[in-house]
XYZ file of N, CA and C in Angstrom:
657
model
N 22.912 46.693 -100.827
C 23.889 47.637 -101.390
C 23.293 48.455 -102.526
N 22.284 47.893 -103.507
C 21.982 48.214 -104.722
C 20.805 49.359 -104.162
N 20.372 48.964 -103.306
C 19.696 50.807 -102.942
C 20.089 51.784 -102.241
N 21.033 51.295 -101.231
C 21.299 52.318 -101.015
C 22.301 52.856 -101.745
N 23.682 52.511 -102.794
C 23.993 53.597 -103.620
C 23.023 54.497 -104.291
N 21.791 53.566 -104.912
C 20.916 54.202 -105.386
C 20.343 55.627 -105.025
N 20.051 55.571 -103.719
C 19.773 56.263 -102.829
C 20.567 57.223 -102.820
N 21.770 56.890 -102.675
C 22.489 58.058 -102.570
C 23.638 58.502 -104.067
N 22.767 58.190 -104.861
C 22.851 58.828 -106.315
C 24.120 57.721 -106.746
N 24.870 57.040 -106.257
C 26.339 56.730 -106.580
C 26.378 55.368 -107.724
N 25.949 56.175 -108.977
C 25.327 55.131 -110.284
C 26.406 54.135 -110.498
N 27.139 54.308 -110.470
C 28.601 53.615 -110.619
C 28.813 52.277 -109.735
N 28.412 52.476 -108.026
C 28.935 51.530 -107.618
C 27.325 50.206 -107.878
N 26.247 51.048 -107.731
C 25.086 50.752 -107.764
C 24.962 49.483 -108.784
N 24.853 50.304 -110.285
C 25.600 49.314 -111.007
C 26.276 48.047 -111.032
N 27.620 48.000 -110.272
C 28.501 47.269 -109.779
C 27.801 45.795 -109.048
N 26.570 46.999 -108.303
C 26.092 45.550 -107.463
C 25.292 44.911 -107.704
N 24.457 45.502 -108.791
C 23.862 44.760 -110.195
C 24.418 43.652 -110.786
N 25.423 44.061 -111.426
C 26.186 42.598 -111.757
C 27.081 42.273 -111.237
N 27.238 41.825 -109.880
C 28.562 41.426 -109.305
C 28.337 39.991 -109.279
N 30.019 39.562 -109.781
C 29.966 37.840 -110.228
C 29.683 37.209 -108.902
N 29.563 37.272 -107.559
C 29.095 37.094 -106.718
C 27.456 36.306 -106.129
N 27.030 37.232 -107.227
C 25.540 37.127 -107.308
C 25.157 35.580 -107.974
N 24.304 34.942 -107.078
C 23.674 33.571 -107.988
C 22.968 33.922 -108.986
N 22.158 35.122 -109.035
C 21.983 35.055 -110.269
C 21.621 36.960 -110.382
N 22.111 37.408 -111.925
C 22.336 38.464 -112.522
C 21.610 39.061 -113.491
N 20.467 39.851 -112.794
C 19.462 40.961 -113.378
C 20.448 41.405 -114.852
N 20.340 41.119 -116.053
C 21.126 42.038 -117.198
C 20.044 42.984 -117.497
N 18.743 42.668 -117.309
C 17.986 43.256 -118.198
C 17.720 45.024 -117.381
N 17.064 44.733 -115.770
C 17.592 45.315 -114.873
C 18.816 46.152 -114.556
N 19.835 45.872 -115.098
C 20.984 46.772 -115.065
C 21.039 48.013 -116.657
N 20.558 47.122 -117.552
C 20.528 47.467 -118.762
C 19.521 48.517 -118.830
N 17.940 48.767 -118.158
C 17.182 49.735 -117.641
C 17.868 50.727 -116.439
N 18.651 50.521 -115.677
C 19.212 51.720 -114.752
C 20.060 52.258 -115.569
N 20.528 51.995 -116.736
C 21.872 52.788 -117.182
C 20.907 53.814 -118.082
N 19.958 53.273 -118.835
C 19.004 54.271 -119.742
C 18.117 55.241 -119.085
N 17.835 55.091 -117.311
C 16.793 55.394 -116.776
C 17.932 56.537 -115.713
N 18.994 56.217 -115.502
C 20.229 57.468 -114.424
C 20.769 58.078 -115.740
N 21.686 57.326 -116.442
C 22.088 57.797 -117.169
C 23.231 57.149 -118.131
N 22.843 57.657 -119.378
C 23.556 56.664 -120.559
C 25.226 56.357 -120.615
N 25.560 57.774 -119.771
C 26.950 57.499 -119.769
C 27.842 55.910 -119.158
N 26.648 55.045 -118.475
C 26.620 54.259 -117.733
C 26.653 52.738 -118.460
N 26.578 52.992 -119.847
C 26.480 52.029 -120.759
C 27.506 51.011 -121.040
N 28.838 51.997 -121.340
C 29.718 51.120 -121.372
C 30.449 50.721 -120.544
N 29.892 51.009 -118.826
C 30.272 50.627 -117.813
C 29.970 48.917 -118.032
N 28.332 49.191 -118.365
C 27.816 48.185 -118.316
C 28.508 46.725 -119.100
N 28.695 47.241 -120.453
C 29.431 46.688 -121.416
C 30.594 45.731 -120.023
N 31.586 46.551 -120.652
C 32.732 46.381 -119.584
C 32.476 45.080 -118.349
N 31.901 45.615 -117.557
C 31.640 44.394 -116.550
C 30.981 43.279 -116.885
N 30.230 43.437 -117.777
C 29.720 41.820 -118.762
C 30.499 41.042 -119.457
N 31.445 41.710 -119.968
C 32.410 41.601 -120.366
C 33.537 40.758 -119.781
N 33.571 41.393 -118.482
C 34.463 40.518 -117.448
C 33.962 39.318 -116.855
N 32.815 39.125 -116.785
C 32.031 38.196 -116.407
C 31.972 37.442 -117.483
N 32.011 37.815 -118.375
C 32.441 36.425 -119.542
C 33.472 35.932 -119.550
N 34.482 36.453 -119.697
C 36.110 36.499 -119.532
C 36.366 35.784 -118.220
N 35.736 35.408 -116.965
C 35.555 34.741 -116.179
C 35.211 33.410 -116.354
N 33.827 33.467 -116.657
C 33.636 31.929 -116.599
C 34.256 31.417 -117.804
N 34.492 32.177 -119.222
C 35.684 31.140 -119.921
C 36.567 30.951 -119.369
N 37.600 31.604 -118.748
C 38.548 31.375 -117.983
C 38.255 30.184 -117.028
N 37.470 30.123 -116.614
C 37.501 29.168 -115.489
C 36.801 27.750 -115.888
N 36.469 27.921 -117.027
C 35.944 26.814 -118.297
C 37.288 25.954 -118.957
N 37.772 26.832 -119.272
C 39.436 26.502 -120.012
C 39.907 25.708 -118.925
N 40.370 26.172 -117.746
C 41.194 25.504 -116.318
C 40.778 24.436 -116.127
N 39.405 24.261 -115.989
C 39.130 22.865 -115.311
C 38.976 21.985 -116.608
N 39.084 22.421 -117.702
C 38.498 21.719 -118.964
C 40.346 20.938 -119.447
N 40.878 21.713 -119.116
C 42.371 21.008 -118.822
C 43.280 20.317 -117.956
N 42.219 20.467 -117.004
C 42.370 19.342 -115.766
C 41.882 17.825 -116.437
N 40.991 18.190 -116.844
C 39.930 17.386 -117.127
C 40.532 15.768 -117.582
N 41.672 15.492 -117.661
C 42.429 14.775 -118.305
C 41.990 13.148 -117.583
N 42.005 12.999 -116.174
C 41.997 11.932 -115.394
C 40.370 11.916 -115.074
N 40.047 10.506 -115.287
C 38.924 9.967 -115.614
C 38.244 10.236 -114.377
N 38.132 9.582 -113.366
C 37.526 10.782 -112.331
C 37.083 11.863 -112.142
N 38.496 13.138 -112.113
C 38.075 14.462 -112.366
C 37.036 14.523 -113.360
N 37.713 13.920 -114.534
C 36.264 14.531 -115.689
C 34.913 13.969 -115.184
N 34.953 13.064 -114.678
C 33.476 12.514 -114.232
C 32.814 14.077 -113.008
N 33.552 14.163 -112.208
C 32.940 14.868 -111.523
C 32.650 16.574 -111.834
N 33.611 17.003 -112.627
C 33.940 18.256 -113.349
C 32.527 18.766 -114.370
N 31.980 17.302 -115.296
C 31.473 17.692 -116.111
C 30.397 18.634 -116.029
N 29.311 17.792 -114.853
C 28.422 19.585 -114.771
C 28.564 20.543 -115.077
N 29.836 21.207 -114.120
C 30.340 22.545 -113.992
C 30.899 22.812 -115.098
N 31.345 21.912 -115.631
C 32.345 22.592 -117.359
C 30.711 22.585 -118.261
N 29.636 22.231 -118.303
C 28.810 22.218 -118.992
C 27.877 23.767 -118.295
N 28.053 23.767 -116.889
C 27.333 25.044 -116.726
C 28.279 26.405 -116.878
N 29.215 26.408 -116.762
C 30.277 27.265 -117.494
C 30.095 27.755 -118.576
N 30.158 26.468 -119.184
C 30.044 26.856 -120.961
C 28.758 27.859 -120.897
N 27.710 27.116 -120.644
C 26.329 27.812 -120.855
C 26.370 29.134 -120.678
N 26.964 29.643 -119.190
C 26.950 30.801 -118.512
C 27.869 31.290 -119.452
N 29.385 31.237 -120.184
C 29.819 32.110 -121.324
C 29.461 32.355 -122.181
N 28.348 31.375 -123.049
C 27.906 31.707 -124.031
C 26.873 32.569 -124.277
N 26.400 32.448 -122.564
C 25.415 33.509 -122.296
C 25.841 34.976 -122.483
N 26.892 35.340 -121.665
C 27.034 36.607 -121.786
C 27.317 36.896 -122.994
N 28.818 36.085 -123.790
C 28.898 36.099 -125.125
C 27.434 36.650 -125.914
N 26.175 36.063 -125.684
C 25.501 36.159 -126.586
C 24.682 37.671 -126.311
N 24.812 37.739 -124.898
C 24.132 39.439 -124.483
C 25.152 40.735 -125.018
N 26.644 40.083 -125.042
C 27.366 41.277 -125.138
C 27.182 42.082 -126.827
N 27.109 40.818 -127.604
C 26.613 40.916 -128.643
C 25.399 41.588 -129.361
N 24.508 41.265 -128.803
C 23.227 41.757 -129.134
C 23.514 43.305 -128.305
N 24.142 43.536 -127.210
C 23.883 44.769 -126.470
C 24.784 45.396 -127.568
N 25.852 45.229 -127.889
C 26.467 46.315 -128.709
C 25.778 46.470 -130.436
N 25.021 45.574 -130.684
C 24.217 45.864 -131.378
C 23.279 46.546 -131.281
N 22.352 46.582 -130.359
C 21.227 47.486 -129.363
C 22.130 48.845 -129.468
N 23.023 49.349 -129.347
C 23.529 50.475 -128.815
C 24.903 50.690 -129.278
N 25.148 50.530 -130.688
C 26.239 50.973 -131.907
C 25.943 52.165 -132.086
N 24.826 52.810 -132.223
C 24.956 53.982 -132.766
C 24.732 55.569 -131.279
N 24.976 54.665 -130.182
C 24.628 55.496 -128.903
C 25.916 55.844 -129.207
N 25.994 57.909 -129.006
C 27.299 58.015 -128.495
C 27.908 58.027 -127.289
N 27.209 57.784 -126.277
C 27.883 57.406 -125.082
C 29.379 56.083 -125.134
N 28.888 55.164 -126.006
C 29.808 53.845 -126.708
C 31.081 54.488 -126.734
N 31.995 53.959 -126.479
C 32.953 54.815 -126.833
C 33.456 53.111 -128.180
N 33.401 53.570 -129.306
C 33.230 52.654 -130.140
C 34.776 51.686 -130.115
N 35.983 53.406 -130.435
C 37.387 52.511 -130.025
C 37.758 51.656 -129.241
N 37.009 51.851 -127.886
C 37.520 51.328 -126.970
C 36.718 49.771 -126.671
N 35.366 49.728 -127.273
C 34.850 48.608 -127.353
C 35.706 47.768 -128.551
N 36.242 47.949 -129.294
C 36.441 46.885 -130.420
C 37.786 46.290 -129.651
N 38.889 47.645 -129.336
C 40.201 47.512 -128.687
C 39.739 46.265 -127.846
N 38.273 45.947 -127.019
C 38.416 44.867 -125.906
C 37.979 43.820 -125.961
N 37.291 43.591 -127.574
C 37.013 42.403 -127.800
C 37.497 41.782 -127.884
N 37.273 40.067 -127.137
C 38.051 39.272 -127.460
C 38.030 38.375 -129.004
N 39.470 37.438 -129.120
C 39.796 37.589 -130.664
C 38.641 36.701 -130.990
N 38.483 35.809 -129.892
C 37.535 34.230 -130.227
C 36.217 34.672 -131.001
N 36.056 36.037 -131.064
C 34.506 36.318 -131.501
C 34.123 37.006 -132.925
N 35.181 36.339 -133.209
C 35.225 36.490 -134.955
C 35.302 37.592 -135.494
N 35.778 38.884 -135.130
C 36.622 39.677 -135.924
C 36.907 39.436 -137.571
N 37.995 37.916 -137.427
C 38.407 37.988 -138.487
C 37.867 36.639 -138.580
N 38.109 36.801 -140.220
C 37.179 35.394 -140.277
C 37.574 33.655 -139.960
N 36.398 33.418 -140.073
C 36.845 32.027 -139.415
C 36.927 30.839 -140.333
N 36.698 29.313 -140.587
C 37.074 28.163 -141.238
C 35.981 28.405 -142.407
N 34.936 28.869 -142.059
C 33.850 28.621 -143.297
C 33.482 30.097 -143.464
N 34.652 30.800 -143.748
C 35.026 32.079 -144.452
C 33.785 33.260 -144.067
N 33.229 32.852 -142.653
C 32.532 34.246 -142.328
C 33.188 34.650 -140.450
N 33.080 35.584 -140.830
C 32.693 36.334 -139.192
C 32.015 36.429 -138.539
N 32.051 37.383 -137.449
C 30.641 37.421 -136.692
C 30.041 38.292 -137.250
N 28.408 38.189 -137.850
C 27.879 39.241 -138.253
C 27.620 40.423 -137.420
N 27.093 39.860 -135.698
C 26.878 41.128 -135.071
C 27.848 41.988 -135.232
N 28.811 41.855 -134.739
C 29.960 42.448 -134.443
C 30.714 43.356 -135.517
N 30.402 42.857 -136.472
C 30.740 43.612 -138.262
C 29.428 44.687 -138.266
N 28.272 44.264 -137.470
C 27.135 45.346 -137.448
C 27.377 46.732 -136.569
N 28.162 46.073 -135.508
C 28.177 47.101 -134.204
C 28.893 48.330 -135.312
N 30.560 47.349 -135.622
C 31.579 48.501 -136.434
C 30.831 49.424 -137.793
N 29.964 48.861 -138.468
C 29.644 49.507 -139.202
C 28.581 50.337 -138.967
N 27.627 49.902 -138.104
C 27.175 50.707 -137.051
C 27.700 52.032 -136.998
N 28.580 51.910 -135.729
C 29.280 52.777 -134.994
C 30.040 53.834 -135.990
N 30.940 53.507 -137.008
C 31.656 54.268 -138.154
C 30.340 55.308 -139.139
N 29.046 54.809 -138.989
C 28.467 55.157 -139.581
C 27.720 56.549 -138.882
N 27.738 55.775 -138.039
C 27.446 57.220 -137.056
C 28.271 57.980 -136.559
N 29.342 57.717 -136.517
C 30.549 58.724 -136.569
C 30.804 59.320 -137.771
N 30.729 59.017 -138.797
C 30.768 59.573 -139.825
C 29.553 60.595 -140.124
N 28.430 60.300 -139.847
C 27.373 61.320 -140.047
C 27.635 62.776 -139.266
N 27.977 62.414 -137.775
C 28.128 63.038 -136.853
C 29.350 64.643 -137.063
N 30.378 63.689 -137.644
C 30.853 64.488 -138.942
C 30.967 65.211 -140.116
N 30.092 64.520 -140.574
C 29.505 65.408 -141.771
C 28.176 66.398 -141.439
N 27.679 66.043 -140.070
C 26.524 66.996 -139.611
C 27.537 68.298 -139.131
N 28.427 68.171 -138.404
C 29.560 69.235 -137.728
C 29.747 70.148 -139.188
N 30.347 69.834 -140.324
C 31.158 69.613 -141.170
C 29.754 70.795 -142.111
N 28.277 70.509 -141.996
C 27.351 70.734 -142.790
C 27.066 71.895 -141.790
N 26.735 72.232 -140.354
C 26.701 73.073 -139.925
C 27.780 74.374 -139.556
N 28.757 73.555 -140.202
C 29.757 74.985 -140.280
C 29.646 75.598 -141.239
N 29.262 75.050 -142.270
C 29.048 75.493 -143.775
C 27.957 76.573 -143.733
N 26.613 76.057 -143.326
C 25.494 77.031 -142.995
C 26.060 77.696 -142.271
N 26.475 78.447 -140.888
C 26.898 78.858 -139.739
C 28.000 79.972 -140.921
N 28.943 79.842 -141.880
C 29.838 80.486 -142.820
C 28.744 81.343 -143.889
N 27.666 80.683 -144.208
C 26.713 81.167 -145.161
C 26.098 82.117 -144.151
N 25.283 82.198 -143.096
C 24.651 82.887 -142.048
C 25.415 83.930 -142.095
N 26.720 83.607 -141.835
C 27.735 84.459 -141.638
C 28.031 85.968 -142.927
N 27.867 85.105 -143.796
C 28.487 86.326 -145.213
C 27.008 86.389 -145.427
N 25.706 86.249 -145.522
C 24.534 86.917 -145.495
C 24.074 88.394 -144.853
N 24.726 87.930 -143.146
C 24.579 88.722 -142.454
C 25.458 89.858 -142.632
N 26.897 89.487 -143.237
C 27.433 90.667 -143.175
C 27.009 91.542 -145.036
N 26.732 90.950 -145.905
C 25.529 91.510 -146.897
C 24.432 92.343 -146.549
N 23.944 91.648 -145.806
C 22.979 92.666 -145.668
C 23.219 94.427 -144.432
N 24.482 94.066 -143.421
C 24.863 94.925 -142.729
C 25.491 95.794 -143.981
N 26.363 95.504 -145.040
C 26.807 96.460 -146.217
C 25.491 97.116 -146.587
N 24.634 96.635 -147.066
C 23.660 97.036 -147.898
C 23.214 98.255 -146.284
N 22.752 97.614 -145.464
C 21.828 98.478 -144.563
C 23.056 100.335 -144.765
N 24.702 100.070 -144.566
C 24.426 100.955 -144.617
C 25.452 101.670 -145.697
N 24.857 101.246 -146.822
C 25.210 102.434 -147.731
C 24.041 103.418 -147.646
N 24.863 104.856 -147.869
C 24.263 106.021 -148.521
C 22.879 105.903 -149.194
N 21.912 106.249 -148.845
C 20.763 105.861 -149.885
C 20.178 108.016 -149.932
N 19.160 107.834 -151.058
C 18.329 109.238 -150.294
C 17.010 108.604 -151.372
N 15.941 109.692 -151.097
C 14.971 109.009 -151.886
C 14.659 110.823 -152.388
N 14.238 110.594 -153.749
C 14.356 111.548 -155.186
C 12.800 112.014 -155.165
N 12.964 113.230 -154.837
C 11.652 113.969 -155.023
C 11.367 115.084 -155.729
N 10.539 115.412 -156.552
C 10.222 116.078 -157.061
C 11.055 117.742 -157.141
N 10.912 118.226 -155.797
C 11.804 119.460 -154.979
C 13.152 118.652 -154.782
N 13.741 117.886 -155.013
C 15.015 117.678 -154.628
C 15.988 118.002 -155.560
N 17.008 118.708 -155.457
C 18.013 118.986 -156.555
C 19.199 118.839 -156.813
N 20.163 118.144 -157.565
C 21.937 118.300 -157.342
C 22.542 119.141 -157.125
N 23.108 118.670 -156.090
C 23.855 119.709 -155.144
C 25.032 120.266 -155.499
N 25.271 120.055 -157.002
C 26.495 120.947 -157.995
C 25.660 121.994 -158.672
N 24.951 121.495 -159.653
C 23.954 122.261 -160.530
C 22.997 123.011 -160.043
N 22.448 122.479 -158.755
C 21.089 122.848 -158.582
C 20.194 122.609 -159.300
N 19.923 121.457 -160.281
C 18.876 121.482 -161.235
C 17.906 120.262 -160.797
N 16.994 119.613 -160.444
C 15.869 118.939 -160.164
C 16.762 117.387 -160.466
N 16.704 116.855 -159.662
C 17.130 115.488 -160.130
C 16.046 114.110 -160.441
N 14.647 115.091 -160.373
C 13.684 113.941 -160.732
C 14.233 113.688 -162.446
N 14.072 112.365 -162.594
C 13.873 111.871 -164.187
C 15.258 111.517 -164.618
N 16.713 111.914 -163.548
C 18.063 112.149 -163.977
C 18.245 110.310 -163.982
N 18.954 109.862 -165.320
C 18.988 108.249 -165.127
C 20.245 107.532 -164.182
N 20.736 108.701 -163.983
C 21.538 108.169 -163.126
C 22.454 109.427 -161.872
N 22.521 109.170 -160.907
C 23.155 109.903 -159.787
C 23.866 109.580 -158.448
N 25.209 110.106 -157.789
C 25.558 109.735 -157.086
C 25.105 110.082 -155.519
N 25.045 109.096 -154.256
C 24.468 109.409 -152.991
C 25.633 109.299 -152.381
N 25.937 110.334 -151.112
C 27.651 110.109 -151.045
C 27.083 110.108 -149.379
N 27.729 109.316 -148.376
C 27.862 109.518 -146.964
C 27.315 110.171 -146.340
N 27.418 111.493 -146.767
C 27.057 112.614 -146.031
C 25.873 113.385 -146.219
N 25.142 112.445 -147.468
C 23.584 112.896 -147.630
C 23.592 113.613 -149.285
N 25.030 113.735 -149.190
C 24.665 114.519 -150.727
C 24.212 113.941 -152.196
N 23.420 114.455 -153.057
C 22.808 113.322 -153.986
C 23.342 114.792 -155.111
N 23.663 114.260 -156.229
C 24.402 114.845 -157.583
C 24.083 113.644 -158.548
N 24.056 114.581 -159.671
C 24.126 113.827 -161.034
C 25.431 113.115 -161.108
N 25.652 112.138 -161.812
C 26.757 111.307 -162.355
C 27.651 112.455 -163.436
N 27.422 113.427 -163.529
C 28.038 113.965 -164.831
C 28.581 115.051 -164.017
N 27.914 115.315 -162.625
C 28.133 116.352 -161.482
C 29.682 116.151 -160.718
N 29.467 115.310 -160.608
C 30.413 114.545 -159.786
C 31.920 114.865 -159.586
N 32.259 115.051 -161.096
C 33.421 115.094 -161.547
C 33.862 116.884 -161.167
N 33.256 117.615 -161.044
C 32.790 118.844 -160.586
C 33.567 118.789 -158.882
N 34.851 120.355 -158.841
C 35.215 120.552 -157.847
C 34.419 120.972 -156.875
N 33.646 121.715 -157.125
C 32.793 121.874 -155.959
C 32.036 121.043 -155.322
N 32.065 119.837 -155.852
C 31.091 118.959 -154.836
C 31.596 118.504 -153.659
């Protein structure tokens, strides 16, 4: 199954047959390389179905572990409640480290990972007043990079506003009135040479006058 979705691009189910609880035994590392190698969006697929596969064999750890009552059953049970355990604590311990590995990927969708954790994994704290550290890593992690991600948005609008009133500075400047003062050039009230004049007006239309001109109807 796992090549030919492959084959025919379909990352999703491909995936699927990567870790299907089915399987005697489950490539993580292997699945964990196709999601980085097709594509990242594929991550918290990954999450997700490990996820369930934990949520499984505890589940099915709990059941028989409450059967377990009559001396018999427990005799024969124990293996399996001992390979259970193992196999939850396993994933438990991959799901962990993976959302540590990949807190600050935004593919994560961070809400929706915390929304599905289960409570048993220390969230909040426990008898000898700590939590789980990973898991306090992922969130602070994840907030942290959402927060940057934010303040990068937040910092490029700012530049992008500055770009903005630069550009329109320098479009003012390009086009005011300018003329350049030559020797033969003269105010166009007086007629008198405007080299050396300390000050004069340049109007739109090319005309250059003294400041004292100005005031002058004929201009």
């Amino acid at each position: 199954k796992y090549i030919y979705f492959q084959n025919k691009k379909m990352h999703n189910d491909a995936l699927s047959s990567l870790v299907d609880s089915g399987k005697a035994i489950i490539d993580l590392t292997k699945a964990e390389h196709y999601c980085l190698e097709k594509s990242e969006t594929l991550l918290h697929l990954l999450f997700e179905k490990i996820l369930e596969l934990y949520k499984d064999a505890k589940n099915r750890h709990t059941l028989i572990d409450k059967d377990k009552s009559l001396t018999v059953l427990s005799i024969k049970m124990k293996p399996e409640l001992e390979n259970l355990k193992k196999l939850y604590l396993g994933y438990e311990a991959y799901c962990k480290g993976f959302l540590k590995k990949f807190a600050a990927n935004d593919k994560m969708n961070a809400e929706e990972v915390i929304k599905s954790l289960p409570e048993e994994w220390g969230l909040k704290e426990q008898k000898d007043g700590k939590g789980d550290e990973l898991l306090y890593q992922f969130i602070v992690l994840a907030l942290n990079d959402r927060l940057a991600k934010e303040n990068n948005i937040e910092i490029a609008k700012n530049v992008g506003e500055m770009y903005k009133l630069n550009l329109e500075n320098t479009l003012i400047k390009l086009h005011r009135p300018y003329a350049i003062i030559t020797p033969e050039r003269k105010c166009k009230v007086c007629l008198k040479p405007l080299a050396g004049a300390k000050s004069f007006y340049v109007f739109p239309n090319g005309i250059v006058a003294h400041s004292h001109c100005v005031k002058e109807p004929t201009i």
